[in-house]
Amino acid sequence: MTRSEPLQMRPIRGVAVDQGSGLGEMLRKARGPNAQQDDLLLFKRLVVEQLSADASTVLVDANFGRELLPLIAPSCEKMLAFEADVYRITGEDRMTVLPENLKVADYVGLGVQVLKFFLYFEPNDQGAINQRKFDLVRKISAECRQHGIRFLFEPIVFDRRIPDESSAEFAMLKPDLVTEATRLFAAPEFGIDFLKVELPVNLAHVEGFGTPTMTRAEADAALRRAAEAAGDIPLLYLSAGVTFEQFEGALKMAKASGARFAGFMCGRAIWHDAISIFGKDGPGAAEAWLADEGRSRLARLSETVA
């Protein structure tokens, strides 16, 4: 299989617009009585059209992928999520729901070479739950290999004992959770080509950035340790819903720490502010904002990791 140019080049500069019903609800609230049935697709289209030419890769969702993929700039790698609705999960096991309208075998025909799949994952969860998750990742990986598709896997860590993931208690535990999840899924048996992970530190709890529960030296060490757990698999950091300034600061800290990572996949930190503009002033104003401030933010993040 020949690897395409955008993801061979480092750093990888990714834009994610695979959010589903959650983004749709935000747009409905922003638009109020002016909300239209096609607002979600329209907003995603604006993001793709305005940002893909400056990105290495753009990630779109299974529901609107067929409409959005042709709009991605030719220079940009197409990436398609293999989920019914990002962050839609079932039951206590937090298992991701697979799409009914998409199979791995469809990717080649759609011109997509990279599949992204997401799971909530607690390294210390019940053995039976994690075994089902391991089996599912192996199954998707095997289908990707069968059809010549590269596999980007995104484990989002949690701990059932600590529901408040913004707390100092979770911030202290998060480096170990991210490191262990990365180490587990970097094993050759899973056949993963890229790992997309959260930064293992929460800046709100790091010395010099917020109310510290962790020194800067401890945070730097946590970043390096978690990145090393990926081995030779390219590691991408996701923005996880933080503000642009927070994500930019986090990437700068990761770079300065000496952590080895291949780039970023950023969604809301780049385009979230366009939602209120879309609602207040309409799609045209949101498009202009994305062409100006959205592209500027992507360029700043690219410069940060260069």
GROMACS .gro file of C-alpha atoms in nm:
model
  306
    1MET     CA    1   0.000   0.000   0.000
    2THR     CA    2   0.140   0.342  -0.096
    3ARG     CA    3   0.118   0.601   0.178
    4SER     CA    4  -0.009   0.938   0.058
    5GLU     CA    5   0.199   1.253   0.089
    6PRO     CA    6   0.006   1.453   0.354
    7LEU     CA    7   0.047   1.198   0.635
    8GLN     CA    8   0.402   1.106   0.538
    9MET     CA    9   0.500   1.465   0.610
   10ARG     CA   10   0.555   1.577   0.968
   11PRO     CA   11   0.412   1.742   1.160
   12ILE     CA   12   0.061   1.621   1.079
   13ARG     CA   13  -0.185   1.912   1.089
   14GLY     CA   14  -0.531   1.766   1.126
   15VAL     CA   15  -0.875   1.928   1.141
   16ALA     CA   16  -1.160   1.723   1.291
   17VAL     CA   17  -1.524   1.795   1.211
   18ASP     CA   18  -1.671   1.455   1.293
   19GLN     CA   19  -1.893   1.576   1.578
   20GLY     CA   20  -2.257   1.472   1.537
   21SER     CA   21  -2.572   1.529   1.739
   22GLY     CA   22  -2.389   1.737   2.001
   23LEU     CA   23  -2.275   1.987   1.740
   24GLY     CA   24  -2.621   1.981   1.585
   25GLU     CA   25  -2.775   2.080   1.918
   26MET     CA   26  -2.526   2.366   1.962
   27LEU     CA   27  -2.614   2.497   1.618
   28ARG     CA   28  -2.988   2.475   1.689
   29LYS     CA   29  -2.945   2.675   2.007
   30ALA     CA   30  -2.728   2.931   1.832
   31ARG     CA   31  -2.976   2.975   1.544
   32GLY     CA   32  -3.289   2.974   1.759
   33PRO     CA   33  -3.601   3.033   1.545
   34ASN     CA   34  -3.382   3.060   1.233
   35ALA     CA   35  -3.257   2.701   1.266
   36GLN     CA   36  -3.273   2.495   0.948
   37GLN     CA   37  -3.274   2.118   0.902
   38ASP     CA   38  -2.951   2.124   0.703
   39ASP     CA   39  -2.754   2.353   0.940
   40LEU     CA   40  -2.526   2.074   1.064
   41LEU     CA   41  -2.422   1.968   0.715
   42LEU     CA   42  -2.384   2.330   0.605
   43PHE     CA   43  -2.160   2.417   0.902
   44LYS     CA   44  -1.943   2.112   0.841
   45ARG     CA   45  -1.919   2.200   0.472
   46LEU     CA   46  -1.794   2.549   0.556
   47VAL     CA   47  -1.524   2.407   0.786
   48VAL     CA   48  -1.408   2.160   0.522
   49GLU     CA   49  -1.407   2.412   0.239
   50GLN     CA   50  -1.223   2.682   0.432
   51LEU     CA   51  -0.966   2.476   0.624
   52SER     CA   52  -0.881   2.162   0.427
   53ALA     CA   53  -0.636   2.331   0.189
   54ASP     CA   54  -0.414   2.426   0.486
   55ALA     CA   55  -0.443   2.093   0.668
   56SER     CA   56  -0.260   1.762   0.626
   57THR     CA   57  -0.583   1.573   0.690
   58VAL     CA   58  -0.950   1.639   0.761
   59LEU     CA   59  -1.166   1.400   0.961
   60VAL     CA   60  -1.537   1.380   0.878
   61ASP     CA   61  -1.818   1.166   1.018
   62ALA     CA   62  -1.996   0.860   0.882
   63ASN     CA   63  -2.335   1.030   0.853
   64PHE     CA   64  -2.224   1.316   0.627
   65GLY     CA   65  -1.900   1.172   0.494
   66ARG     CA   66  -2.030   1.100   0.146
   67GLU     CA   67  -2.134   1.464   0.104
   68LEU     CA   68  -1.822   1.612   0.264
   69LEU     CA   69  -1.540   1.395   0.128
   70PRO     CA   70  -1.555   1.539  -0.228
   71LEU     CA   71  -1.512   1.891  -0.080
   72ILE     CA   72  -1.179   1.814   0.087
   73ALA     CA   73  -0.888   1.982  -0.092
   74PRO     CA   74  -0.687   1.747  -0.320
   75SER     CA   75  -0.370   1.814  -0.120
   76CYS     CA   76  -0.537   1.699   0.204
   77GLU     CA   77  -0.568   1.338   0.324
   78LYS     CA   78  -0.929   1.222   0.366
   79MET     CA   79  -1.012   1.058   0.699
   80LEU     CA   80  -1.351   0.905   0.781
   81ALA     CA   81  -1.482   0.814   1.128
   82PHE     CA   82  -1.622   0.465   1.182
   83GLU     CA   83  -1.886   0.555   1.442
   84ALA     CA   84  -2.262   0.605   1.430
   85ASP     CA   85  -2.229   0.938   1.612
   86VAL     CA   86  -1.907   1.047   1.779
   87TYR     CA   87  -1.927   0.986   2.155
   88ARG     CA   88  -2.254   0.794   2.121
   89ILE     CA   89  -2.204   0.498   2.351
   90THR     CA   90  -2.405   0.214   2.501
   91GLY     CA   91  -2.450   0.113   2.863
   92GLU     CA   92  -2.207   0.088   3.148
   93ASP     CA   93  -1.936  -0.051   2.925
   94ARG     CA   94  -1.926   0.274   2.725
   95MET     CA   95  -1.899   0.090   2.396
   96THR     CA   96  -1.898   0.299   2.078
   97VAL     CA   97  -2.193   0.237   1.844
   98LEU     CA   98  -2.085   0.140   1.493
   99PRO     CA   99  -2.247   0.300   1.186
  100GLU     CA  100  -2.525   0.120   1.003
  101ASN     CA  101  -2.463   0.304   0.677
  102LEU     CA  102  -2.090   0.236   0.640
  103LYS     CA  103  -1.857  -0.065   0.620
  104VAL     CA  104  -1.479  -0.076   0.617
  105ALA     CA  105  -1.507  -0.221   0.268
  106ASP     CA  106  -1.668   0.107   0.154
  107TYR     CA  107  -1.362   0.321   0.230
  108VAL     CA  108  -1.164   0.247  -0.085
  109GLY     CA  109  -1.459   0.333  -0.309
  110LEU     CA  110  -1.503   0.660  -0.122
  111GLY     CA  111  -1.139   0.753  -0.182
  112VAL     CA  112  -1.050   0.727   0.187
  113GLN     CA  113  -0.728   0.567   0.307
  114VAL     CA  114  -0.757   0.633   0.682
  115LEU     CA  115  -1.028   0.507   0.920
  116LYS     CA  116  -1.067   0.663   1.263
  117PHE     CA  117  -1.232   0.476   1.549
  118PHE     CA  118  -1.294   0.601   1.902
  119LEU     CA  119  -1.350   0.421   2.233
  120TYR     CA  120  -1.385   0.528   2.592
  121PHE     CA  121  -1.129   0.321   2.778
  122GLU     CA  122  -1.044   0.268   3.144
  123PRO     CA  123  -0.722   0.064   3.175
  124ASN     CA  124  -0.833  -0.078   3.511
  125ASP     CA  125  -1.191  -0.156   3.409
  126GLN     CA  126  -1.349  -0.498   3.447
  127GLY     CA  127  -1.167  -0.763   3.248
  128ALA     CA  128  -1.474  -0.870   3.050
  129ILE     CA  129  -1.550  -0.514   2.942
  130ASN     CA  130  -1.197  -0.442   2.827
  131GLN     CA  131  -1.175  -0.779   2.653
  132ARG     CA  132  -1.478  -0.684   2.441
  133LYS     CA  133  -1.311  -0.355   2.356
  134PHE     CA  134  -0.982  -0.526   2.268
  135ASP     CA  135  -1.170  -0.772   2.047
  136LEU     CA  136  -1.355  -0.493   1.868
  137VAL     CA  137  -1.035  -0.298   1.799
  138ARG     CA  138  -0.868  -0.613   1.666
  139LYS     CA  139  -1.169  -0.682   1.440
  140ILE     CA  140  -1.170  -0.333   1.291
  141SER     CA  141  -0.793  -0.345   1.247
  142ALA     CA  142  -0.815  -0.677   1.065
  143GLU     CA  143  -1.077  -0.537   0.827
  144CYS     CA  144  -0.860  -0.231   0.765
  145ARG     CA  145  -0.565  -0.453   0.671
  146GLN     CA  146  -0.787  -0.665   0.450
  147HIS     CA  147  -0.898  -0.360   0.250
  148GLY     CA  148  -0.567  -0.167   0.253
  149ILE     CA  149  -0.694   0.104   0.489
  150ARG     CA  150  -0.480   0.264   0.759
  151PHE     CA  151  -0.621   0.263   1.111
  152LEU     CA  152  -0.623   0.564   1.345
  153PHE     CA  153  -0.740   0.468   1.692
  154GLU     CA  154  -0.854   0.715   1.959
  155PRO     CA  155  -0.881   0.588   2.318
  156ILE     CA  156  -1.035   0.844   2.556
  157VAL     CA  157  -0.946   0.754   2.914
  158PHE     CA  158  -1.173   0.774   3.217
  159ASP     CA  159  -1.197   0.640   3.570
  160ARG     CA  160  -1.535   0.534   3.711
  161ARG     CA  161  -1.430   0.640   4.060
  162ILE     CA  162  -1.375   1.004   3.954
  163PRO     CA  163  -1.668   1.138   3.749
  164ASP     CA  164  -1.536   1.498   3.752
  165GLU     CA  165  -1.263   1.489   3.491
  166SER     CA  166  -1.181   1.856   3.553
  167SER     CA  167  -1.089   1.782   3.914
  168ALA     CA  168  -0.742   1.788   4.064
  169GLU     CA  169  -0.788   1.424   4.161
  170PHE     CA  170  -0.840   1.318   3.799
  171ALA     CA  171  -0.558   1.547   3.681
  172MET     CA  172  -0.314   1.358   3.903
  173LEU     CA  173  -0.435   1.022   3.772
  174LYS     CA  174  -0.463   1.114   3.403
  175PRO     CA  175  -0.092   1.077   3.310
  176ASP     CA  176  -0.095   0.713   3.418
  177LEU     CA  177  -0.426   0.645   3.244
  178VAL     CA  178  -0.311   0.795   2.912
  179THR     CA  179   0.028   0.624   2.934
  180GLU     CA  180  -0.123   0.283   3.003
  181ALA     CA  181  -0.392   0.312   2.733
  182THR     CA  182  -0.125   0.418   2.482
  183ARG     CA  183   0.105   0.133   2.584
  184LEU     CA  184  -0.169  -0.128   2.557
  185PHE     CA  185  -0.294  -0.028   2.214
  186ALA     CA  186   0.056   0.025   2.074
  187ALA     CA  187   0.102  -0.353   2.092
  188PRO     CA  188   0.154  -0.506   1.743
  189GLU     CA  189  -0.149  -0.732   1.787
  190PHE     CA  190  -0.381  -0.431   1.737
  191GLY     CA  191  -0.225  -0.326   1.405
  192ILE     CA  192  -0.279   0.046   1.468
  193ASP     CA  193  -0.114   0.293   1.229
  194PHE     CA  194  -0.181   0.615   1.424
  195LEU     CA  195  -0.280   0.686   1.783
  196LYS     CA  196  -0.487   0.994   1.858
  197VAL     CA  197  -0.476   1.071   2.230
  198GLU     CA  198  -0.543   1.339   2.486
  199LEU     CA  199  -0.251   1.528   2.631
  200PRO     CA  200  -0.182   1.347   2.959
  201VAL     CA  201  -0.178   1.670   3.162
  202ASN     CA  202  -0.450   1.924   3.237
  203LEU     CA  203  -0.300   2.274   3.216
  204ALA     CA  204  -0.547   2.402   3.473
  205HIS     CA  205  -0.356   2.195   3.728
  206VAL     CA  206   0.001   2.260   3.611
  207GLU     CA  207   0.241   2.506   3.771
  208GLY     CA  208   0.254   2.829   3.572
  209PHE     CA  209  -0.081   2.771   3.401
  210GLY     CA  210  -0.344   2.721   3.672
  211THR     CA  211  -0.387   2.608   4.030
  212PRO     CA  212  -0.101   2.359   4.048
  213THR     CA  213  -0.128   2.001   4.162
  214MET     CA  214   0.168   1.919   3.938
  215THR     CA  215   0.497   2.102   3.890
  216ARG     CA  216   0.614   2.196   3.542
  217ALA     CA  217   0.894   1.940   3.570
  218GLU     CA  218   0.643   1.669   3.664
  219ALA     CA  219   0.419   1.768   3.373
  220ASP     CA  220   0.711   1.757   3.128
  221ALA     CA  221   0.808   1.412   3.252
  222ALA     CA  222   0.447   1.293   3.221
  223LEU     CA  223   0.431   1.416   2.861
  224ARG     CA  224   0.753   1.238   2.766
  225ARG     CA  225   0.655   0.916   2.940
  226ALA     CA  226   0.312   0.899   2.779
  227ALA     CA  227   0.455   0.970   2.432
  228GLU     CA  228   0.725   0.706   2.471
  229ALA     CA  229   0.452   0.448   2.536
  230ALA     CA  230   0.346   0.477   2.170
  231GLY     CA  231   0.675   0.330   2.053
  232ASP     CA  232   0.710   0.376   1.677
  233ILE     CA  233   0.340   0.453   1.618
  234PRO     CA  234   0.284   0.819   1.519
  235LEU     CA  235   0.107   1.000   1.803
  236LEU     CA  236  -0.141   1.282   1.743
  237TYR     CA  237  -0.279   1.506   2.017
  238LEU     CA  238  -0.648   1.595   2.016
  239SER     CA  239  -0.791   1.918   2.154
  240ALA     CA  240  -1.063   1.751   2.368
  241GLY     CA  241  -1.294   2.054   2.370
  242VAL     CA  242  -1.054   2.305   2.527
  243THR     CA  243  -1.023   2.663   2.402
  244PHE     CA  244  -0.784   2.754   2.123
  245GLU     CA  245  -0.549   2.933   2.362
  246GLN     CA  246  -0.543   2.633   2.597
  247PHE     CA  247  -0.468   2.389   2.316
  248GLU     CA  248  -0.199   2.612   2.168
  249GLY     CA  249  -0.040   2.640   2.513
  250ALA     CA  250  -0.058   2.266   2.566
  251LEU     CA  251   0.109   2.194   2.232
  252LYS     CA  252   0.384   2.442   2.311
  253MET     CA  253   0.443   2.274   2.645
  254ALA     CA  254   0.452   1.930   2.482
  255LYS     CA  255   0.704   2.050   2.225
  256ALA     CA  256   0.922   2.215   2.489
  257SER     CA  257   0.910   1.904   2.708
  258GLY     CA  258   1.081   1.694   2.444
  259ALA     CA  259   0.783   1.461   2.404
  260ARG     CA  260   0.791   1.287   2.067
  261PHE     CA  261   0.466   1.334   1.876
  262ALA     CA  262   0.371   1.353   1.510
  263GLY     CA  263   0.123   1.642   1.518
  264PHE     CA  264  -0.235   1.722   1.615
  265MET     CA  265  -0.599   1.661   1.526
  266CYS     CA  266  -0.795   1.968   1.631
  267GLY     CA  267  -1.167   2.033   1.611
  268ARG     CA  268  -1.354   2.268   1.841
  269ALA     CA  269  -1.045   2.464   1.948
  270ILE     CA  270  -1.025   2.591   1.590
  271TRP     CA  271  -1.387   2.631   1.482
  272HIS     CA  272  -1.606   2.641   1.796
  273ASP     CA  273  -1.630   3.021   1.800
  274ALA     CA  274  -1.781   3.010   1.451
  275ILE     CA  275  -2.094   2.845   1.594
  276SER     CA  276  -2.220   3.161   1.764
  277ILE     CA  277  -2.140   3.364   1.452
  278PHE     CA  278  -2.330   3.110   1.241
  279GLY     CA  279  -2.626   3.153   1.474
  280LYS     CA  280  -2.619   3.531   1.513
  281ASP     CA  281  -2.504   3.654   1.173
  282GLY     CA  282  -2.566   3.358   0.943
  283PRO     CA  283  -2.362   3.110   0.739
  284GLY     CA  284  -2.193   3.379   0.530
  285ALA     CA  285  -2.046   3.547   0.836
  286ALA     CA  286  -1.931   3.210   0.974
  287GLU     CA  287  -1.766   3.130   0.643
  288ALA     CA  288  -1.579   3.461   0.650
  289TRP     CA  289  -1.467   3.395   1.010
  290LEU     CA  290  -1.337   3.050   0.919
  291ALA     CA  291  -1.152   3.189   0.617
  292ASP     CA  292  -0.984   3.448   0.839
  293GLU     CA  293  -0.959   3.352   1.207
  294GLY     CA  294  -1.007   2.978   1.150
  295ARG     CA  295  -0.720   2.961   0.901
  296SER     CA  296  -0.510   3.182   1.128
  297ARG     CA  297  -0.563   2.945   1.421
  298LEU     CA  298  -0.470   2.643   1.211
  299ALA     CA  299  -0.155   2.824   1.095
  300ARG     CA  300  -0.060   2.911   1.454
  301LEU     CA  301  -0.100   2.551   1.569
  302SER     CA  302   0.106   2.437   1.269
  303GLU     CA  303   0.383   2.682   1.359
  304THR     CA  304   0.373   2.564   1.721
  305VAL     CA  305   0.459   2.205   1.630
  306ALA     CA  306   0.688   2.277   1.334
   0.00000   0.00000   0.00000
